[in-house]
Tab-separated table of C-alpha atoms in Angstrom:
chain	number	residue	atom	x	y	z
A	60	GLY	CA	-191.965	15.310	67.186
A	61	ALA	CA	-188.910	15.538	65.133
A	62	VAL	CA	-188.651	19.262	64.664
A	63	VAL	CA	-185.611	20.602	62.443
A	64	SER	CA	-184.937	23.999	62.633
A	65	GLN	CA	-182.654	25.890	60.348
A	66	HIS	CA	-181.542	29.612	60.587
A	67	PRO	CA	-181.443	31.873	58.875
A	68	SER	CA	-184.086	31.424	56.327
A	69	TRP	CA	-182.775	34.218	53.985
A	70	VAL	CA	-179.510	35.786	53.775
A	71	ILE	CA	-178.260	38.382	51.199
A	72	CYS	CA	-174.611	39.375	51.312
A	73	LYS	CA	-171.623	40.880	49.555
A	74	SER	CA	-169.268	38.680	47.446
A	75	GLY	CA	-166.358	37.661	49.527
A	76	THR	CA	-168.287	37.480	52.702
A	77	SER	CA	-168.358	34.184	54.939
A	78	VAL	CA	-171.898	33.114	55.772
A	79	LYS	CA	-172.904	30.563	58.642
A	80	ILE	CA	-176.086	28.503	58.467
A	81	GLU	CA	-177.511	26.684	61.596
A	82	CYS	CA	-179.317	23.538	61.880
A	83	ARG	CA	-180.840	22.320	65.094
A	84	SER	CA	-182.813	19.275	65.940
A	85	LEU	CA	-185.295	20.786	68.461
A	86	ASP	CA	-186.733	17.528	70.045
A	87	PHE	CA	-184.558	14.828	69.449
A	88	GLN	CA	-180.732	13.951	69.521
A	89	ALA	CA	-179.473	13.666	65.830
A	90	THR	CA	-176.935	11.175	65.362
A	91	THR	CA	-176.343	12.173	61.739
A	92	MET	CA	-176.950	15.559	60.035
A	93	PHE	CA	-176.892	16.134	56.141
A	94	TRP	CA	-176.475	19.169	54.047
A	95	TYR	CA	-178.106	19.656	50.590
A	96	ARG	CA	-178.053	22.337	48.010
A	97	GLN	CA	-180.715	23.020	45.348
A	98	PHE	CA	-180.559	25.063	42.245
A	99	PRO	CA	-183.971	26.435	40.775
A	100	LYS	CA	-185.855	23.661	39.348
A	101	GLN	CA	-183.106	21.096	40.166
A	102	SER	CA	-183.133	18.170	42.653
A	103	LEU	CA	-181.530	18.572	45.934
A	104	MET	CA	-177.975	17.273	45.929
A	105	LEU	CA	-176.360	16.044	49.006
A	106	MET	CA	-173.268	17.928	49.826
A	107	ALA	CA	-171.901	16.374	53.109
A	108	THR	CA	-172.923	13.960	55.864
A	109	SER	CA	-171.719	14.775	59.347
A	110	ASN	CA	-171.880	12.664	62.359
A	111	GLU	CA	-171.604	14.361	65.814
A	112	GLY	CA	-167.979	14.866	67.288
A	113	SER	CA	-166.324	13.652	63.747
A	114	LYS	CA	-165.372	15.367	60.608
A	115	ALA	CA	-167.965	15.553	57.805
A	116	THR	CA	-167.847	13.395	54.725
A	117	TYR	CA	-168.110	15.407	51.605
A	118	GLU	CA	-169.570	14.330	48.383
A	119	GLN	CA	-167.447	14.162	45.254
A	120	GLY	CA	-166.936	17.613	43.842
A	121	VAL	CA	-167.958	19.645	46.937
A	122	GLU	CA	-164.869	21.666	48.187
A	123	LYS	CA	-164.540	21.120	51.983
A	124	ASP	CA	-162.337	24.203	52.484
A	125	LYS	CA	-165.325	26.184	50.819
A	126	PHE	CA	-167.975	24.614	52.586
A	127	LEU	CA	-167.223	24.299	56.352
A	128	ILE	CA	-169.193	21.803	58.328
A	129	ASN	CA	-169.187	21.538	62.068
A	130	HIS	CA	-171.204	19.195	64.146
A	131	ALA	CA	-170.371	19.842	67.663
A	132	SER	CA	-173.395	18.487	69.387
A	133	LEU	CA	-176.138	16.068	68.797
A	134	THR	CA	-178.600	19.020	68.216
A	135	LEU	CA	-176.631	21.458	66.228
A	136	SER	CA	-174.791	21.439	62.836
A	137	THR	CA	-173.516	24.445	60.927
A	138	LEU	CA	-172.393	25.096	57.376
A	139	THR	CA	-170.225	28.087	56.838
A	140	VAL	CA	-169.962	29.160	53.140
A	141	THR	CA	-166.475	30.922	53.150
A	142	SER	CA	-165.722	33.838	50.823
A	143	ALA	CA	-169.021	33.484	49.052
A	144	HIS	CA	-169.516	34.314	45.472
A	145	PRO	CA	-172.365	34.764	43.198
A	146	GLU	CA	-172.151	31.193	42.106
A	147	ASP	CA	-172.912	29.960	45.704
A	148	SER	CA	-176.138	31.598	45.521
A	149	SER	CA	-178.751	28.647	46.147
A	150	PHE	CA	-181.030	27.104	48.491
A	151	TYR	CA	-179.388	25.121	51.234
A	152	ILE	CA	-181.469	22.626	53.257
A	153	CYS	CA	-180.169	20.470	56.115
A	154	SER	CA	-181.638	17.317	57.763
A	155	ALA	CA	-181.329	15.457	60.684
A	156	ARG	CA	-181.962	11.843	61.906
A	157	ARG	CA	-181.674	9.715	64.864
A	158	ARG	CA	-180.264	5.933	64.426
A	159	ASN	CA	-182.431	3.890	61.915
A	160	GLN	CA	-185.107	6.677	61.622
A	161	PRO	CA	-185.979	8.657	58.551
A	162	GLN	CA	-184.333	11.919	58.013
A	163	HIS	CA	-186.381	15.126	59.000
A	164	PHE	CA	-185.641	18.123	57.142
A	165	GLY	CA	-185.262	22.025	57.947
A	166	ASP	CA	-187.211	24.876	56.109
A	167	GLY	CA	-184.005	25.615	54.116
A	168	THR	CA	-181.878	28.789	53.899
A	169	ARG	CA	-181.825	31.025	50.656
A	170	LEU	CA	-178.585	32.418	50.118
A	171	SER	CA	-178.107	35.348	47.587
A	172	ILE	CA	-174.518	36.721	47.039
A	173	LEU	CA	-174.304	39.997	45.235
B	91	LYS	CA	-174.393	5.804	41.506
B	92	GLN	CA	-178.120	6.075	41.829
B	93	GLU	CA	-179.975	7.887	39.322
B	94	VAL	CA	-183.701	8.990	39.945
B	95	THR	CA	-186.099	10.107	37.165
B	96	GLN	CA	-189.516	11.370	37.816
B	97	ILE	CA	-192.264	11.712	35.043
B	98	PRO	CA	-193.882	13.896	34.500
B	99	ALA	CA	-191.960	17.135	35.307
B	100	ALA	CA	-195.165	19.026	35.410
B	101	LEU	CA	-198.737	18.211	35.763
B	102	SER	CA	-201.763	20.417	35.649
B	103	VAL	CA	-205.219	18.955	36.368
B	104	PRO	CA	-208.529	20.149	37.627
B	105	GLU	CA	-209.682	19.783	41.102
B	106	GLY	CA	-211.172	16.378	41.999
B	107	GLU	CA	-209.051	14.146	39.511
B	108	ASN	CA	-207.163	11.313	40.556
B	109	LEU	CA	-203.618	11.203	39.368
B	110	VAL	CA	-200.447	9.077	39.134
B	111	LEU	CA	-196.914	10.327	39.713
B	112	ASN	CA	-194.093	8.128	38.466
B	113	CYS	CA	-190.527	7.556	39.814
B	114	SER	CA	-187.797	5.330	38.583
B	115	PHE	CA	-184.201	4.634	39.914
B	116	THR	CA	-181.416	2.710	38.486
B	117	ASP	CA	-179.916	0.885	41.706
B	118	SER	CA	-182.462	-1.461	43.137
B	119	ALA	CA	-180.167	-2.063	46.153
B	120	ILE	CA	-182.242	0.173	48.308
B	121	TYR	CA	-183.079	0.527	52.042
B	122	ASN	CA	-186.402	2.317	51.625
B	123	LEU	CA	-187.961	4.951	49.411
B	124	GLN	CA	-189.646	8.332	50.560
B	125	TRP	CA	-191.993	10.487	48.867
B	126	PHE	CA	-192.049	14.269	49.900
B	127	ARG	CA	-193.669	17.408	49.216
B	128	GLN	CA	-192.072	20.754	48.806
B	129	ASP	CA	-193.852	23.942	48.545
B	130	PRO	CA	-192.149	26.929	46.805
B	131	GLY	CA	-189.185	28.159	48.581
B	132	LYS	CA	-189.683	25.496	51.413
B	133	GLY	CA	-188.001	22.496	52.835
B	134	LEU	CA	-189.342	19.170	52.592
B	135	THR	CA	-192.430	17.495	54.086
B	136	SER	CA	-192.271	13.606	54.225
B	137	LEU	CA	-195.401	12.172	52.860
B	138	LEU	CA	-194.950	8.295	52.917
B	139	LEU	CA	-191.935	5.843	53.681
B	140	ILE	CA	-191.956	2.520	51.983
B	141	GLN	CA	-189.564	0.147	53.333
B	142	SER	CA	-187.624	-2.048	50.689
B	143	SER	CA	-189.836	-5.143	52.265
B	144	GLN	CA	-193.040	-3.391	51.463
B	145	ARG	CA	-195.125	-3.041	48.531
B	146	GLU	CA	-197.015	0.019	49.381
B	147	GLN	CA	-198.076	2.436	51.989
B	148	THR	CA	-201.221	4.498	52.289
B	149	SER	CA	-201.812	7.784	54.333
B	150	GLY	CA	-205.128	9.480	53.691
B	151	ARG	CA	-205.602	10.339	50.044
B	152	LEU	CA	-202.135	9.185	49.228
B	153	ASN	CA	-200.883	5.768	48.239
B	154	ALA	CA	-197.447	4.915	47.066
B	155	SER	CA	-196.372	1.708	45.651
B	156	LEU	CA	-192.878	0.205	45.298
B	157	ASP	CA	-191.489	-2.301	42.829
B	158	LYS	CA	-187.872	-2.484	44.018
B	159	SER	CA	-186.917	-5.224	41.589
B	160	SER	CA	-187.683	-3.053	38.533
B	161	GLY	CA	-186.714	0.249	40.315
B	162	ARG	CA	-190.064	1.909	40.092
B	163	SER	CA	-192.428	3.538	42.494
B	164	THR	CA	-195.559	5.455	41.976
B	165	LEU	CA	-197.404	8.050	44.112
B	166	TYR	CA	-201.253	7.963	43.614
B	167	ILE	CA	-203.166	11.038	44.824
B	168	ALA	CA	-207.073	10.493	44.867
B	169	ALA	CA	-209.465	13.337	44.575
B	170	SER	CA	-206.952	16.182	44.030
B	171	GLN	CA	-207.328	19.362	45.898
B	172	PRO	CA	-205.956	22.839	45.182
B	173	GLY	CA	-203.977	22.350	48.501
B	174	ASP	CA	-202.083	19.550	46.958
B	175	SER	CA	-200.212	21.923	44.536
B	176	ALA	CA	-196.733	21.541	44.856
B	177	THR	CA	-193.521	19.785	43.847
B	178	TYR	CA	-193.690	16.063	44.663
B	179	LEU	CA	-190.004	14.461	45.355
B	180	CYS	CA	-189.194	10.993	45.023
B	181	ALA	CA	-186.130	9.692	47.135
B	182	PRO	CA	-184.780	6.224	47.483
B	183	GLU	CA	-182.455	5.667	50.364
B	184	SER	CA	-179.244	3.593	49.941
B	185	GLY	CA	-178.320	0.952	52.302
B	186	GLY	CA	-175.227	0.082	54.347
B	187	SER	CA	-173.629	2.514	56.687
B	188	ASN	CA	-174.380	5.673	54.647
B	189	TYR	CA	-177.975	5.937	54.351
B	190	LYS	CA	-178.052	8.413	51.675
B	191	LEU	CA	-181.127	9.911	49.953
B	192	THR	CA	-180.905	10.535	46.218
B	193	PHE	CA	-183.792	12.879	44.825
B	194	GLY	CA	-185.468	13.137	41.696
B	195	LYS	CA	-186.032	16.793	40.041
B	196	GLY	CA	-189.652	16.331	41.138
B	197	THR	CA	-193.052	16.630	39.736
B	198	LEU	CA	-194.417	20.119	39.666
B	199	LEU	CA	-198.424	19.512	40.427
B	200	THR	CA	-200.939	22.262	39.854
B	201	VAL	CA	-204.471	21.485	40.880
B	202	ASN	CA	-207.010	24.067	39.480
B	203	PRO	CA	-210.128	24.911	41.327
């Protein structure tokens, strides 16, 4: 159990495009979802934490208008990278957790902005 | 702010060797600590979770220890196999209402047949 699905796994798009990434908990209801970003050979950096039905909490230095997070249900959170630029190219990973349980991670989305 | 350091950054060993990966963290007020495995271009697979009240956890050939007061954890891999080749990440989780994981940069392990 505790499967997290992330879609798409890979996306290439032109500069200025907005890109949406979905994160779903397939077999449990996630009270909290997390979004991370990972640059090559770097550690995962937490971008934001979202609880179902409330606004996401962003980490320092993460632009909330750039990275829009929606957590509309207990099984779905989305991250939209608005007006993406080459510097937004990265590996984005989501995770989900139930109350008092460990986080379970998706397989990640590789975003490449041309 | 929690900072996590993993040593070594990379390790290459012949198959069959026992090895130790090290992790240190600056803030000992943690809720638990997890070790993850990450294959290239993939997400994370949880290997072991040690609660802050525990000293170690074992799963198969893996054993993780935790010395919370000194801010250290080690991951011991016995009888390494080529399939163990991956990046291993250490992540202490802060307590309180946030429950945030802070990741190290990882140790890139290569096990040669």
